[in-house]
Every structure is written in structure tokens, then in C-alpha cells.
mmCIF file of C-alpha atoms in Angstrom:
data_model
loop_
_atom_site.group_PDB
_atom_site.id
_atom_site.type_symbol
_atom_site.label_atom_id
_atom_site.label_comp_id
_atom_site.label_asym_id
_atom_site.label_seq_id
_atom_site.Cartn_x
_atom_site.Cartn_y
_atom_site.Cartn_z
ATOM 1 C CA MET A 161 0.000 0.000 0.000
ATOM 2 C CA ASN A 162 1.357 3.393 -0.912
ATOM 3 C CA TYR A 163 1.526 5.622 2.151
ATOM 4 C CA GLN A 164 3.544 8.369 0.541
ATOM 5 C CA THR A 165 1.135 10.586 -1.337
ATOM 6 C CA THR A 166 -0.361 13.452 0.622
ATOM 7 C CA GLU A 167 -3.852 12.505 -0.425
ATOM 8 C CA ARG A 168 -3.348 8.910 0.687
ATOM 9 C CA GLN A 169 -1.858 9.988 4.008
ATOM 10 C CA HIS A 170 -4.792 12.271 4.640
ATOM 11 C CA GLN A 171 -7.320 9.507 3.995
ATOM 12 C CA LEU A 172 -5.510 6.924 6.072
ATOM 13 C CA ALA A 173 -5.012 9.288 8.991
ATOM 14 C CA ALA A 174 -8.692 10.191 8.919
ATOM 15 C CA ARG A 175 -9.737 6.534 8.872
ATOM 16 C CA TYR A 176 -7.343 5.762 11.706
ATOM 17 C CA VAL A 177 -8.702 8.505 13.976
ATOM 18 C CA LEU A 178 -12.286 7.771 12.993
ATOM 19 C CA GLY A 179 -11.738 4.152 14.020
ATOM 20 C CA SER A 180 -12.844 2.603 10.744
ATOM 21 C CA MET A 181 -9.344 1.275 10.096
ATOM 22 C CA ARG A 182 -9.159 -2.070 11.879
ATOM 23 C CA GLY A 183 -6.999 -5.085 12.467
ATOM 24 C CA GLN A 184 -3.631 -5.541 10.819
ATOM 25 C CA ALA A 185 -3.986 -2.328 8.831
ATOM 26 C CA ARG A 186 -4.389 -0.430 12.087
ATOM 27 C CA HIS A 187 -1.329 -2.026 13.657
ATOM 28 C CA LYS A 188 0.762 -1.385 10.568
ATOM 29 C CA PHE A 189 -0.369 2.218 10.527
ATOM 30 C CA GLN A 190 0.605 2.631 14.190
ATOM 31 C CA ARG A 191 4.127 1.493 13.347
ATOM 32 C CA LEU A 192 4.301 3.923 10.445
ATOM 33 C CA LEU A 193 3.232 6.742 12.745
ATOM 34 C CA MET A 194 6.460 6.361 14.680
ATOM 35 C CA GLU A 195 8.509 6.623 11.508
ATOM 36 C CA GLN A 196 6.742 9.305 9.516
ATOM 37 C CA PRO A 197 6.302 12.726 11.132
ATOM 38 C CA LYS A 198 4.018 13.947 8.350
ATOM 39 C CA LEU A 199 1.632 11.077 9.012
ATOM 40 C CA ARG A 200 1.738 11.954 12.716
ATOM 41 C CA ASP A 201 0.801 15.548 11.854
ATOM 42 C CA GLU A 202 -2.173 14.347 9.827
ATOM 43 C CA VAL A 203 -3.386 12.219 12.752
ATOM 44 C CA THR A 204 -2.934 15.126 15.153
ATOM 45 C CA PHE A 205 -5.012 17.319 12.855
ATOM 46 C CA TRP A 206 -7.941 14.921 13.018
ATOM 47 C CA GLU A 207 -7.560 14.280 16.739
ATOM 48 C CA LEU A 208 -7.572 18.012 17.451
ATOM 49 C CA HIS A 209 -10.913 18.413 15.745
ATOM 50 C CA LEU A 210 -12.800 15.112 16.017
ATOM 51 C CA ASN A 211 -11.991 14.551 19.693
ATOM 52 C CA GLU A 212 -14.195 17.561 20.375
ATOM 53 C CA LEU A 213 -17.119 15.261 19.571
ATOM 54 C CA ALA A 214 -16.055 12.761 22.224
ATOM 55 C CA ALA A 215 -15.330 15.545 24.716
ATOM 56 C CA GLN A 216 -18.984 16.583 24.579
ATOM 57 C CA LEU A 217 -20.414 13.192 25.537
ATOM 58 C CA PRO A 218 -22.190 13.191 28.907
ATOM 59 C CA GLU A 219 -20.071 11.924 31.764
ATOM 60 C CA GLN A 220 -20.671 8.414 33.075
ATOM 61 C CA GLN A 221 -19.378 7.569 36.526
ATOM 62 C CA ALA A 222 -16.485 5.170 36.293
ATOM 63 C CA PRO A 223 -16.695 2.189 38.682
ATOM 64 C CA LYS A 224 -14.964 2.804 42.014
ATOM 65 C CA SER A 225 -12.895 -0.327 41.552
ATOM 66 C CA THR A 226 -11.160 1.065 38.463
ATOM 67 C CA TRP A 227 -8.742 3.293 40.341
ATOM 68 C CA LEU A 228 -7.899 0.583 42.864
ATOM 69 C CA THR A 229 -7.125 -1.809 40.055
ATOM 70 C CA ILE A 230 -4.923 0.742 38.306
ATOM 71 C CA GLU A 231 -2.918 1.224 41.504
ATOM 72 C CA THR A 232 -2.688 -2.525 41.933
ATOM 73 C CA ARG A 233 -1.539 -3.110 38.375
ATOM 74 C CA LEU A 234 1.134 -0.466 38.816
ATOM 75 C CA GLY A 235 2.376 -2.349 41.875
ATOM 76 C CA TRP A 236 1.506 0.467 44.289
ATOM 77 C CA ARG A 237 -0.495 -1.784 46.544
ATOM 78 C CA ARG A 238 1.064 -4.344 48.813
ATOM 79 C CA GLY A 239 1.379 -7.871 47.572
ATOM 80 C CA GLN A 240 1.166 -7.052 43.897
ATOM 81 C CA SER A 241 3.745 -7.275 41.168
ATOM 82 C CA SER A 242 5.305 -4.089 39.897
ATOM 83 C CA ASN A 243 4.988 -2.776 36.409
ATOM 84 C CA PRO A 244 7.505 -4.817 34.390
ATOM 85 C CA LEU A 245 5.558 -7.975 35.092
ATOM 86 C CA GLU A 246 2.035 -6.708 34.896
ATOM 87 C CA LYS A 247 1.536 -7.151 31.187
ATOM 88 C CA LYS A 248 2.996 -10.647 31.177
ATOM 89 C CA ALA A 249 1.380 -12.265 34.146
ATOM 90 C CA GLY A 250 -1.802 -13.460 32.456
ATOM 91 C CA ASN A 251 -4.904 -14.827 34.084
ATOM 92 C CA GLY A 252 -3.345 -15.673 37.427
ATOM 93 C CA TRP A 253 -2.475 -12.055 37.845
ATOM 94 C CA ARG A 254 -5.958 -10.983 36.841
ATOM 95 C CA TRP A 255 -7.475 -13.233 39.468
ATOM 96 C CA LEU A 256 -5.208 -11.778 42.129
ATOM 97 C CA THR A 257 -6.026 -8.262 41.036
ATOM 98 C CA GLY A 258 -9.726 -8.966 41.191
ATOM 99 C CA ALA A 259 -9.449 -10.578 44.588
ATOM 100 C CA LEU A 260 -7.352 -7.750 45.998
ATOM 101 C CA ALA A 261 -9.646 -5.098 44.562
ATOM 102 C CA ALA A 262 -12.554 -6.993 46.057
ATOM 103 C CA LEU A 263 -10.844 -7.084 49.451
ATOM 104 C CA LEU A 264 -10.287 -3.353 49.302
ATOM 105 C CA VAL A 265 -13.906 -2.768 48.401
ATOM 106 C CA LEU A 266 -14.927 -4.908 51.349
ATOM 107 C CA VAL A 267 -12.730 -2.872 53.662
ATOM 108 C CA MET A 268 -14.365 0.284 52.367
ATOM 109 C CA LEU A 269 -17.827 -1.204 52.768
ATOM 110 C CA ASN A 270 -16.976 -2.094 56.331
ATOM 111 C CA GLN A 271 -15.782 1.421 57.011
ATOM 112 C CA THR A 272 -18.663 3.260 55.404
ATOM 113 C CA LEU A 273 -21.885 1.285 55.344
ATOM 114 C CA LEU A 274 -21.487 -0.856 58.370
ATOM 115 C CA THR A 275 -20.044 1.463 60.987
ATOM 116 C CA PRO A 276 -23.040 3.290 62.515
ATOM 117 C CA THR A 277 -23.704 0.364 64.821
ATOM 118 C CA PRO A 278 -20.938 -1.863 66.090
ATOM 119 C CA VAL A 279 -20.964 -5.171 64.274
ATOM 120 C CA PRO A 280 -18.592 -8.061 64.497
ATOM 121 C CA GLU A 281 -15.902 -8.074 61.855
ATOM 122 C CA ALA A 282 -16.425 -10.428 58.968
ATOM 123 C CA ASP A 283 -15.260 -13.934 59.766
ATOM 124 C CA ARG A 284 -14.692 -14.817 56.159
ATOM 125 C CA ILE A 285 -15.252 -13.377 52.736
ATOM 126 C CA ALA A 286 -15.812 -14.865 49.321
ATOM 127 C CA VAL A 287 -15.385 -13.359 45.889
ATOM 128 C CA ILE A 288 -17.503 -14.684 43.048
ATOM 129 C CA GLN A 289 -15.969 -14.036 39.647
ATOM 130 C CA ASN A 290 -16.825 -14.919 36.087
ATOM 131 C CA SER A 291 -14.529 -16.787 33.700
ATOM 132 C CA GLU A 292 -12.824 -13.526 32.786
ATOM 133 C CA ALA A 293 -11.929 -12.929 36.439
ATOM 134 C CA ARG A 294 -14.411 -10.082 36.719
ATOM 135 C CA THR A 295 -15.827 -9.762 40.205
ATOM 136 C CA LEU A 296 -19.597 -10.188 40.308
ATOM 137 C CA TRP A 297 -20.466 -10.515 43.992
ATOM 138 C CA LEU A 298 -18.675 -10.021 47.278
ATOM 139 C CA LEU A 299 -19.797 -12.039 50.297
ATOM 140 C CA GLU A 300 -19.026 -11.398 53.944
ATOM 141 C CA GLN A 301 -19.855 -14.033 56.519
ATOM 142 C CA ARG A 302 -20.539 -13.020 60.134
ATOM 143 C CA GLU A 303 -21.561 -16.083 62.055
ATOM 144 C CA GLN A 304 -24.884 -17.119 60.457
ATOM 145 C CA LEU A 305 -25.296 -13.959 58.403
ATOM 146 C CA LEU A 306 -24.109 -13.503 54.831
ATOM 147 C CA GLU A 307 -23.869 -9.934 53.530
ATOM 148 C CA VAL A 308 -23.871 -9.988 49.744
ATOM 149 C CA ALA A 309 -22.978 -7.052 47.502
ATOM 150 C CA ALA A 310 -23.472 -7.125 43.743
ATOM 151 C CA VAL A 311 -20.533 -5.213 42.387
ATOM 152 C CA GLY A 312 -21.035 -5.194 38.653
ATOM 153 C CA ALA A 313 -20.557 -7.137 35.448
ATOM 154 C CA ILE A 314 -23.531 -9.319 36.352
ATOM 155 C CA GLU A 315 -25.482 -10.497 33.336
ATOM 156 C CA PRO A 316 -28.979 -9.253 34.126
ATOM 157 C CA LEU A 317 -31.706 -11.904 34.303
ATOM 158 C CA THR A 318 -35.303 -10.863 33.773
ATOM 159 C CA ASN A 319 -37.290 -14.026 34.391
ATOM 160 C CA GLU A 320 -34.739 -15.958 36.376
ATOM 161 C CA ASP A 321 -32.687 -15.627 39.556
ATOM 162 C CA TYR A 322 -29.157 -16.365 40.662
ATOM 163 C CA GLU A 323 -29.135 -18.763 43.614
ATOM 164 C CA LEU A 324 -26.273 -19.313 46.042
ATOM 165 C CA TRP A 325 -25.453 -22.799 47.302
ATOM 166 C CA MET A 326 -23.017 -24.222 49.792
ATOM 167 C CA LEU A 327 -21.405 -27.532 49.003
ATOM 168 C CA PRO A 328 -20.793 -29.379 52.292
ATOM 169 C CA ALA A 329 -17.326 -30.806 52.852
ATOM 170 C CA SER A 330 -19.001 -34.112 53.707
ATOM 171 C CA GLY A 331 -20.040 -34.521 50.113
ATOM 172 C CA ALA A 332 -23.718 -34.247 51.048
ATOM 173 C CA ALA A 333 -26.180 -32.530 48.717
ATOM 174 C CA PRO A 334 -25.843 -28.782 48.154
ATOM 175 C CA ILE A 335 -27.742 -26.508 50.544
ATOM 176 C CA SER A 336 -29.413 -23.344 49.296
ATOM 177 C CA LEU A 337 -28.242 -20.157 50.990
ATOM 178 C CA GLY A 338 -30.700 -17.905 49.160
ATOM 179 C CA LEU A 339 -31.049 -15.738 46.086
ATOM 180 C CA LEU A 340 -28.306 -13.329 45.093
ATOM 181 C CA PRO A 341 -29.123 -9.695 44.324
ATOM 182 C CA GLN A 342 -28.496 -8.545 40.765
ATOM 183 C CA GLN A 343 -27.935 -5.029 42.078
ATOM 184 C CA GLY A 344 -27.147 -3.546 45.477
ATOM 185 C CA ARG A 345 -26.830 -5.499 48.689
ATOM 186 C CA ARG A 346 -28.779 -8.240 50.423
ATOM 187 C CA SER A 347 -28.442 -10.035 53.767
ATOM 188 C CA LEU A 348 -28.940 -13.778 53.765
ATOM 189 C CA ASN A 349 -29.745 -15.478 57.056
ATOM 190 C CA VAL A 350 -28.306 -18.947 57.173
ATOM 191 C CA PRO A 351 -30.407 -21.399 59.238
ATOM 192 C CA ALA A 352 -28.798 -22.282 62.575
ATOM 193 C CA ASN A 353 -28.573 -25.946 61.624
ATOM 194 C CA VAL A 354 -26.359 -25.161 58.637
ATOM 195 C CA ASP A 355 -22.718 -25.169 59.622
ATOM 196 C CA LEU A 356 -20.846 -22.799 57.336
ATOM 197 C CA GLN A 357 -17.531 -23.951 58.786
ATOM 198 C CA THR A 358 -17.827 -27.295 57.081
ATOM 199 C CA ILE A 359 -18.195 -25.866 53.642
ATOM 200 C CA ALA A 360 -16.198 -27.208 50.712
ATOM 201 C CA ALA A 361 -17.209 -24.575 48.187
ATOM 202 C CA LEU A 362 -19.863 -22.060 47.216
ATOM 203 C CA ALA A 363 -21.725 -22.284 43.931
ATOM 204 C CA VAL A 364 -24.094 -20.072 41.987
ATOM 205 C CA SER A 365 -26.755 -21.510 39.725
ATOM 206 C CA ARG A 366 -29.268 -19.945 37.378
ATOM 207 C CA GLU A 367 -32.781 -20.792 38.476
ATOM 208 C CA PRO A 368 -36.437 -19.980 37.782
ATOM 209 C CA LEU A 369 -37.751 -16.869 39.551
ATOM 210 C CA GLY A 370 -37.801 -17.489 43.277
ATOM 211 C CA GLY A 371 -35.145 -20.177 43.167
ATOM 212 C CA SER A 372 -34.827 -23.845 42.380
ATOM 213 C CA PRO A 373 -38.070 -25.828 42.695
ATOM 214 C CA LEU A 374 -35.937 -28.734 43.895
ATOM 215 C CA ASP A 375 -33.758 -29.174 46.972
ATOM 216 C CA VAL A 376 -30.715 -29.016 44.727
ATOM 217 C CA PRO A 377 -29.787 -26.743 41.795
ATOM 218 C CA SER A 378 -32.172 -27.287 38.881
ATOM 219 C CA GLY A 379 -30.345 -24.954 36.497
ATOM 220 C CA PRO A 380 -26.719 -24.787 35.394
ATOM 221 C CA VAL A 381 -24.026 -24.031 37.959
ATOM 222 C CA LEU A 382 -22.368 -20.891 36.619
ATOM 223 C CA PHE A 383 -19.710 -20.015 39.163
ATOM 224 C CA THR A 384 -17.984 -21.594 42.127
ATOM 225 C CA THR A 385 -15.721 -20.119 44.754
ATOM 226 C CA ASP A 386 -14.497 -20.605 48.298
ATOM 227 C CA PHE A 387 -14.385 -18.590 51.499
ATOM 228 C CA ILE A 388 -11.238 -16.757 52.558
ATOM 229 C CA THR A 389 -10.677 -16.248 56.279
ATOM 230 C CA VAL A 390 -9.950 -12.588 57.024
ATOM 231 C CA SER A 391 -10.042 -12.358 60.827
ATOM 232 C CA GLY A 392 -8.580 -14.305 63.700
ATOM 233 C CA SER A 393 -11.912 -15.739 64.690
ATOM 234 C CA MET B 933 -14.180 20.202 36.500
ATOM 235 C CA SER B 934 -10.492 20.948 36.081
ATOM 236 C CA THR B 935 -9.399 23.613 33.630
ATOM 237 C CA PRO B 936 -7.115 22.690 30.717
ATOM 238 C CA GLU B 937 -4.300 24.486 32.537
ATOM 239 C CA GLN B 938 -4.832 22.374 35.682
ATOM 240 C CA LEU B 939 -4.819 19.180 33.620
ATOM 241 C CA GLY B 940 -1.625 20.337 31.935
ATOM 242 C CA ARG B 941 0.086 20.917 35.282
ATOM 243 C CA GLN B 942 -1.112 17.563 36.587
ATOM 244 C CA LEU B 943 0.227 15.752 33.533
ATOM 245 C CA GLN B 944 3.592 17.517 33.889
ATOM 246 C CA GLN B 945 3.769 16.270 37.460
ATOM 247 C CA VAL B 946 2.784 12.779 36.365
ATOM 248 C CA ALA B 947 5.711 12.802 33.934
ATOM 249 C CA LEU B 948 7.932 13.458 36.975
ATOM 250 C CA GLY B 949 6.473 10.457 38.781
ATOM 251 C CA ASP B 950 4.008 12.295 41.044
ATOM 252 C CA ARG B 951 1.397 9.674 42.091
ATOM 253 C CA GLU B 952 -0.920 12.190 43.751
ATOM 254 C CA ALA B 953 -1.034 14.263 40.564
ATOM 255 C CA PHE B 954 -1.828 11.053 38.663
ATOM 256 C CA LYS B 955 -4.746 10.379 40.981
ATOM 257 C CA GLN B 956 -6.029 13.941 40.606
ATOM 258 C CA LEU B 957 -5.768 13.654 36.829
ATOM 259 C CA TYR B 958 -7.714 10.394 36.984
ATOM 260 C CA LEU B 959 -10.420 11.864 39.204
ATOM 261 C CA ALA B 960 -10.781 14.898 36.957
ATOM 262 C CA THR B 961 -11.129 12.978 33.707
ATOM 263 C CA SER B 962 -12.185 9.382 34.362
ATOM 264 C CA ASP B 963 -15.954 9.897 34.209
ATOM 265 C CA LYS B 964 -15.708 11.565 30.822
ATOM 266 C CA LEU B 965 -13.257 8.988 29.514
ATOM 267 C CA PHE B 966 -15.345 6.095 30.828
ATOM 268 C CA SER B 967 -18.278 7.482 28.864
ATOM 269 C CA VAL B 968 -16.151 7.711 25.713
ATOM 270 C CA SER B 969 -15.120 4.080 26.104
ATOM 271 C CA LEU B 970 -18.592 2.882 27.058
ATOM 272 C CA HIS B 971 -20.066 4.389 23.895
ATOM 273 C CA ILE B 972 -17.652 2.290 21.843
ATOM 274 C CA LEU B 973 -17.590 -0.939 23.850
ATOM 275 C CA ARG B 974 -21.122 -0.870 25.298
ATOM 276 C CA ARG B 975 -20.116 -3.118 28.181
ATOM 277 C CA ASN B 976 -19.208 -1.755 31.593
ATOM 278 C CA ASP B 977 -16.521 -4.341 32.290
ATOM 279 C CA TRP B 978 -14.798 -3.835 28.949
ATOM 280 C CA ALA B 979 -14.972 -0.055 29.261
ATOM 281 C CA GLU B 980 -13.469 -0.311 32.741
ATOM 282 C CA GLU B 981 -10.643 -2.464 31.415
ATOM 283 C CA ALA B 982 -9.972 -0.021 28.569
ATOM 284 C CA LEU B 983 -9.859 2.847 31.070
ATOM 285 C CA GLN B 984 -7.383 0.951 33.239
ATOM 286 C CA ASP B 985 -5.157 0.104 30.276
ATOM 287 C CA ALA B 986 -5.217 3.681 29.026
ATOM 288 C CA PHE B 987 -4.297 5.188 32.401
ATOM 289 C CA ILE B 988 -1.470 2.741 32.920
ATOM 290 C CA LYS B 989 -0.157 3.840 29.526
ATOM 291 C CA VAL B 990 -0.596 7.480 30.597
ATOM 292 C CA TRP B 991 1.522 6.844 33.680
ATOM 293 C CA HIS B 992 4.328 5.386 31.589
ATOM 294 C CA SER B 993 4.179 7.819 28.686
ATOM 295 C CA ALA B 994 3.142 11.157 30.190
ATOM 296 C CA SER B 995 6.423 12.662 29.050
ATOM 297 C CA ASP B 996 5.485 11.918 25.416
ATOM 298 C CA TYR B 997 2.727 14.524 25.558
ATOM 299 C CA SER B 998 3.350 17.902 24.001
ATOM 300 C CA THR B 999 0.958 20.798 23.505
ATOM 301 C CA GLN B 1000 1.323 20.277 19.761
ATOM 302 C CA ARG B 1001 -0.741 17.118 20.242
ATOM 303 C CA GLY B 1002 -3.712 19.189 21.371
ATOM 304 C CA SER B 1003 -5.156 19.619 24.842
ATOM 305 C CA VAL B 1004 -4.445 17.095 27.584
ATOM 306 C CA MET B 1005 -8.087 16.022 27.448
ATOM 307 C CA SER B 1006 -7.847 15.402 23.710
ATOM 308 C CA TRP B 1007 -4.663 13.368 24.220
ATOM 309 C CA LEU B 1008 -6.366 11.285 26.904
ATOM 310 C CA ILE B 1009 -9.442 10.787 24.726
ATOM 311 C CA SER B 1010 -7.221 9.424 21.960
ATOM 312 C CA MET B 1011 -5.581 7.012 24.408
ATOM 313 C CA VAL B 1012 -8.931 5.680 25.579
ATOM 314 C CA ARG B 1013 -10.570 5.616 22.154
ATOM 315 C CA TYR B 1014 -7.740 3.713 20.486
ATOM 316 C CA ARG B 1015 -7.556 1.183 23.299
ATOM 317 C CA SER B 1016 -11.336 0.740 23.103
ATOM 318 C CA ILE B 1017 -11.248 0.259 19.327
ATOM 319 C CA ASP B 1018 -8.546 -2.388 19.679
ATOM 320 C CA MET B 1019 -10.599 -4.167 22.334
ATOM 321 C CA LEU B 1020 -13.729 -3.900 20.236
ATOM 322 C CA ARG B 1021 -12.029 -5.920 17.561
ATOM 323 C CA ASN B 1022 -10.401 -8.458 19.850
ATOM 324 C CA LYS B 1023 -13.355 -9.062 22.138
ATOM 325 C CA GLY B 1024 -16.161 -8.166 19.778
ATOM 326 C CA ASN B 1025 -15.109 -10.834 17.337
ATOM 327 C CA GLN B 1026 -15.101 -13.419 20.094
ATOM 328 C CA THR B 1027 -18.534 -12.753 21.456
ATOM 329 C CA LEU B 1028 -20.630 -10.857 18.977
ATOM 330 C CA GLY B 1029 -19.535 -12.111 15.616
ATOM 331 C CA SER B 1030 -18.639 -9.719 12.861
ATOM 332 C CA ASP B 1031 -22.230 -9.302 11.719
ATOM 333 C CA ALA B 1032 -23.682 -8.415 15.090
ATOM 334 C CA LEU B 1033 -25.116 -4.950 15.281
ATOM 335 C CA PRO B 1034 -24.530 -2.865 18.342
ATOM 336 C CA ASP B 1035 -27.528 -1.854 20.356
ATOM 337 C CA ILE B 1036 -27.648 1.914 20.088
ATOM 338 C CA PRO B 1037 -30.661 3.502 21.738
ATOM 339 C CA ALA B 1038 -32.823 4.980 19.004
ATOM 340 C CA SER B 1039 -33.125 8.213 20.905
ATOM 341 C CA GLU B 1040 -29.354 8.620 20.808
ATOM 342 C CA ALA B 1041 -28.796 7.503 17.256
ATOM 343 C CA ASP B 1042 -31.498 9.783 15.921
ATOM 344 C CA HIS B 1043 -30.109 12.784 17.744
ATOM 345 C CA LEU B 1044 -26.440 12.482 17.205
ATOM 346 C CA ASP B 1045 -25.896 16.184 16.873
ATOM 347 C CA ILE B 1046 -23.754 16.562 19.939
ATOM 348 C CA LYS B 1047 -23.989 19.943 21.549
ATOM 349 C CA LEU B 1048 -20.544 21.358 21.113
ATOM 350 C CA SER B 1049 -19.288 23.801 23.696
ATOM 351 C CA ALA B 1050 -17.870 27.151 22.838
ATOM 352 C CA SER B 1051 -14.189 26.347 22.356
ATOM 353 C CA GLU B 1052 -12.629 27.515 19.118
ATOM 354 C CA ASN B 1053 -12.074 24.023 17.718
ATOM 355 C CA SER B 1054 -15.573 22.868 18.556
ATOM 356 C CA GLU B 1055 -17.210 25.953 17.017
ATOM 357 C CA GLN B 1056 -15.323 25.282 13.832
ATOM 358 C CA LEU B 1057 -16.159 21.566 13.882
ATOM 359 C CA LYS B 1058 -19.840 22.283 14.397
ATOM 360 C CA LYS B 1059 -19.912 24.689 11.494
ATOM 361 C CA CYS B 1060 -18.145 22.193 9.228
ATOM 362 C CA LEU B 1061 -20.306 19.240 10.288
ATOM 363 C CA ASP B 1062 -23.364 21.331 9.571
ATOM 364 C CA GLU B 1063 -22.177 21.770 5.999
ATOM 365 C CA LEU B 1064 -22.278 18.002 5.399
ATOM 366 C CA GLN B 1065 -25.292 16.095 4.122
ATOM 367 C CA PRO B 1066 -27.216 14.713 7.147
ATOM 368 C CA SER B 1067 -26.586 11.071 6.131
ATOM 369 C CA THR B 1068 -22.874 11.762 5.752
ATOM 370 C CA ARG B 1069 -22.723 13.542 9.093
ATOM 371 C CA GLN B 1070 -24.565 10.693 10.799
ATOM 372 C CA SER B 1071 -22.259 8.073 9.266
ATOM 373 C CA ILE B 1072 -19.160 9.879 10.495
ATOM 374 C CA GLN B 1073 -20.605 10.322 13.969
ATOM 375 C CA LEU B 1074 -21.720 6.677 14.193
ATOM 376 C CA ALA B 1075 -18.207 5.591 13.278
ATOM 377 C CA PHE B 1076 -16.419 8.006 15.591
ATOM 378 C CA ILE B 1077 -18.604 7.961 18.696
ATOM 379 C CA TYR B 1078 -19.832 4.357 18.629
ATOM 380 C CA GLY B 1079 -16.845 2.787 16.905
ATOM 381 C CA LEU B 1080 -18.993 1.296 14.140
ATOM 382 C CA SER B 1081 -17.234 -0.245 11.149
ATOM 383 C CA HIS B 1082 -18.308 0.602 7.624
ATOM 384 C CA HIS B 1083 -20.277 -2.656 7.550
ATOM 385 C CA GLU B 1084 -22.066 -1.798 10.766
ATOM 386 C CA VAL B 1085 -22.918 1.735 9.647
ATOM 387 C CA SER B 1086 -24.208 0.256 6.402
ATOM 388 C CA ALA B 1087 -26.438 -2.232 8.232
ATOM 389 C CA TYR B 1088 -27.551 0.335 10.783
ATOM 390 C CA LEU B 1089 -28.643 2.869 8.178
ATOM 391 C CA SER B 1090 -29.893 0.182 5.745
ATOM 392 C CA GLU B 1091 -27.714 1.611 3.013
ATOM 393 C CA ALA B 1092 -25.379 -0.178 0.612
ATOM 394 C CA LEU B 1093 -21.847 -0.637 1.909
ATOM 395 C CA GLY B 1094 -20.372 1.158 -1.098
ATOM 396 C CA THR B 1095 -22.663 4.118 -0.492
ATOM 397 C CA VAL B 1096 -21.647 4.391 3.143
ATOM 398 C CA LYS B 1097 -17.942 4.113 2.297
ATOM 399 C CA SER B 1098 -18.341 6.831 -0.271
ATOM 400 C CA TRP B 1099 -20.248 9.080 2.153
ATOM 401 C CA ILE B 1100 -17.561 8.718 4.789
ATOM 402 C CA ARG B 1101 -14.647 9.211 2.399
ATOM 403 C CA ARG B 1102 -16.154 12.280 0.755
ATOM 404 C CA GLY B 1103 -17.420 13.566 4.076
ATOM 405 C CA LEU B 1104 -13.939 13.458 5.585
ATOM 406 C CA ASP B 1105 -12.522 15.205 2.502
ATOM 407 C CA SER B 1106 -15.125 17.958 2.808
ATOM 408 C CA LEU B 1107 -14.584 18.192 6.532
ATOM 409 C CA LYS B 1108 -10.859 18.635 6.118
ATOM 410 C CA GLY B 1109 -11.323 21.283 3.459
ATOM 411 C CA CYS B 1110 -13.694 23.193 5.711
ATOM 412 C CA LEU B 1111 -11.554 22.825 8.861
ATOM 413 C CA GLN B 1112 -8.518 24.185 7.029
ATOM 414 C CA ARG B 1113 -10.312 27.281 5.781
#
């Protein structure tokens, strides 16, 4: 492809800024930008003008977790890798980032929402994530109470519910812990005869409205996770 | 809302490794930039990821900015837009398929004439966009704001692909001629 003529450069730069240049052509053009100052000037021309369109879009509040994750990815938060590794670490890193961000959110929730009346600290927490390591729900366990917060990226269900299950370590049948909120927070009271200490895992299934008609999950199990102990209790 | 001068000072400090200035820059611009990304990616989690990627790049390349590249906000918008467009291709192909049409609210798509504020560049852009045929203007805005490909604009407007390509190519030529006057 001839990138040299002024006319051609103008068209390519416009397509690049507009976004209609895709794939390999876009990557090749990005390399050329570093080598050809005139091409860079053409791109700057279009950015100067067209970005005014984007600048006028109404603001949309960015999720609170975004900044925490940026700090974590830059290695500014304890226990995380520093920059040179962050782009190479892959899914394991993403899981850690999600879990750490979730922990930080839980700390904030504890400090803000839960402080007016003294409450026991969470015994354990659990983070439910999707296959892309995006956090969906945060759970805090205080004795027989589960505080659940929906934190985003949850695929909305209109005629169905998400149901939380505990899988006993004994291998016995799953026990329903209640329906998960698709937005906001919800407290789930766990019956006194259910011992959360003997849990092997937590699972989330998709169920008809109101939950599974059976004693066990009737729909597909979508996510599983485990509790993490966060206090000395 | 920070002034362009404040953003400029913050970015200078970021280039020197000032983390607090980086946070202030993020707080001042992230809601706008999240919106820019969300319009292209249309998924909160993807837009959040694009915003994270862009700001990490900002931290590492703040010293590359010069006023010749436009305002700080414009530079940041480019960072976020280009990252979003790359993600749109990588992730969109995986989940949507190349023929899937984005879900743009009719109320937005029918009223794409963004209200431009009174800066010099935006006044000029508004005047020049107004000189375009409505279908040409809408095609350019669908591509720029929502990241639609030529195919998607064609399907969205129920016009032949060749027609849409021609509209966009000629529209950009006219726009450049007008903006340089």
C-alpha cells in the first residue's frame, strides 16, 4: 500500500482517527506513525478536531474499583507485582487483582456502610468471579449472616434468579443459601442448623424466579468459589 | 471540572512520577473517559478495562505529551478511544460475531448532533459538520462515537456498503477542506 502521497496519508489518517481502520492495517499504521512525522501531523489534525465530539459526551461515573485496580496493576499496593511484570502475568495475575480489589472494596464497605452500629468483623469473605476474572459478587460471613454485595458485570436476568449454594465438605447434597441480588446489597440469614464452617465450596446456579423448585440446583451451575478467612476468629 | 491548565500541570507532574497528581488527573477525567469508552464498547466491564489500560499507559508515557498534540483532554481521549477500538475488535469478534449490530438507543442515534461547547475548535467543527449532508454527518458520527465499522454503519442505516464508504470518504474530505479554511 502506498503511504507516501499526501492525499493517501490524509485519507488513512482520517480513517485511523475515525476508528474505521481495523486489524492488521491499524497495527501497521501505528508502526508507520512512529517513523513518519508527516503522518503523525495528519493524525494530530484529526484528533484536534474530532476529539471535540467525544469531549462533549455526557459523563458516566467510572466504577470505584477502576482506580484501585490501576494502583494494583502499577504495583503500588502491597502484595502485587510491579509494572515490568504486569503485562505478562496473564490470568493468574488478573485473578489476584480482582481478589485484591474486592478485598479493598470490602474494607471500604466495612468502614462506610457498616459502621453506625458496632458489628462483628467479617469472619470470612468470598469473591464470586466470572470466567474472565471479573468480580460479580462479594460475600461477607458473620456467624450465620451472609452480607452480599453485587458489584457489577452481572449479566442481568429478567425471568430468572441467581441462587447461592453451599457444598458441604461431607459430600452431602448442596444446601441453598438464598437468592443473590443482581444489584445492590442483600443479607442472607443462614439457618442455625447449617454449619458454614464445614463448607467445601460455594456455587451459583441460574434458576427460575424465586429459586430452584428442587432441593438441589435445577439450572446450570455458573460459578464456584471458596471462602477466605480474614479475621482471627 | 479541572481547567485545561490544571490538567496540563497535573500531567507535567505525572511525567515526573508524582502519584498524587496522577490520581487527581484520573479523578478529573475518568468519568468523561469512561463514557467515551462505554459508547464504543457498550459493556461496563470492557470499558473499565480499557480505562485501566489507558491510564497505565498514561503513567508510563506522560512525558510523550506535548501541547502540539492538542489539549491534555484530547490526548487522553485518543488514548482511551484507540484502546477501546482495539478491544472492540479483539473481544467483539469473540462474542458478537462480525455481523452483530450494536444496540444503540434509538433516541441517541437519531439525535447524534452533539452539543458542542464554545471552544474555538468545537465551534469550527460544528460549522463544518453542519455543511455536510445529514446522512454523511450521521455516518461519520456513528463511526467516531460508537466505533462502528463501515459494515455496521451500512447495516444500521440500511444503506449499501459502497454508499456508506463513499459518504464517509467524501465527508472526511469535505470536513478537512472546511476545517482548514
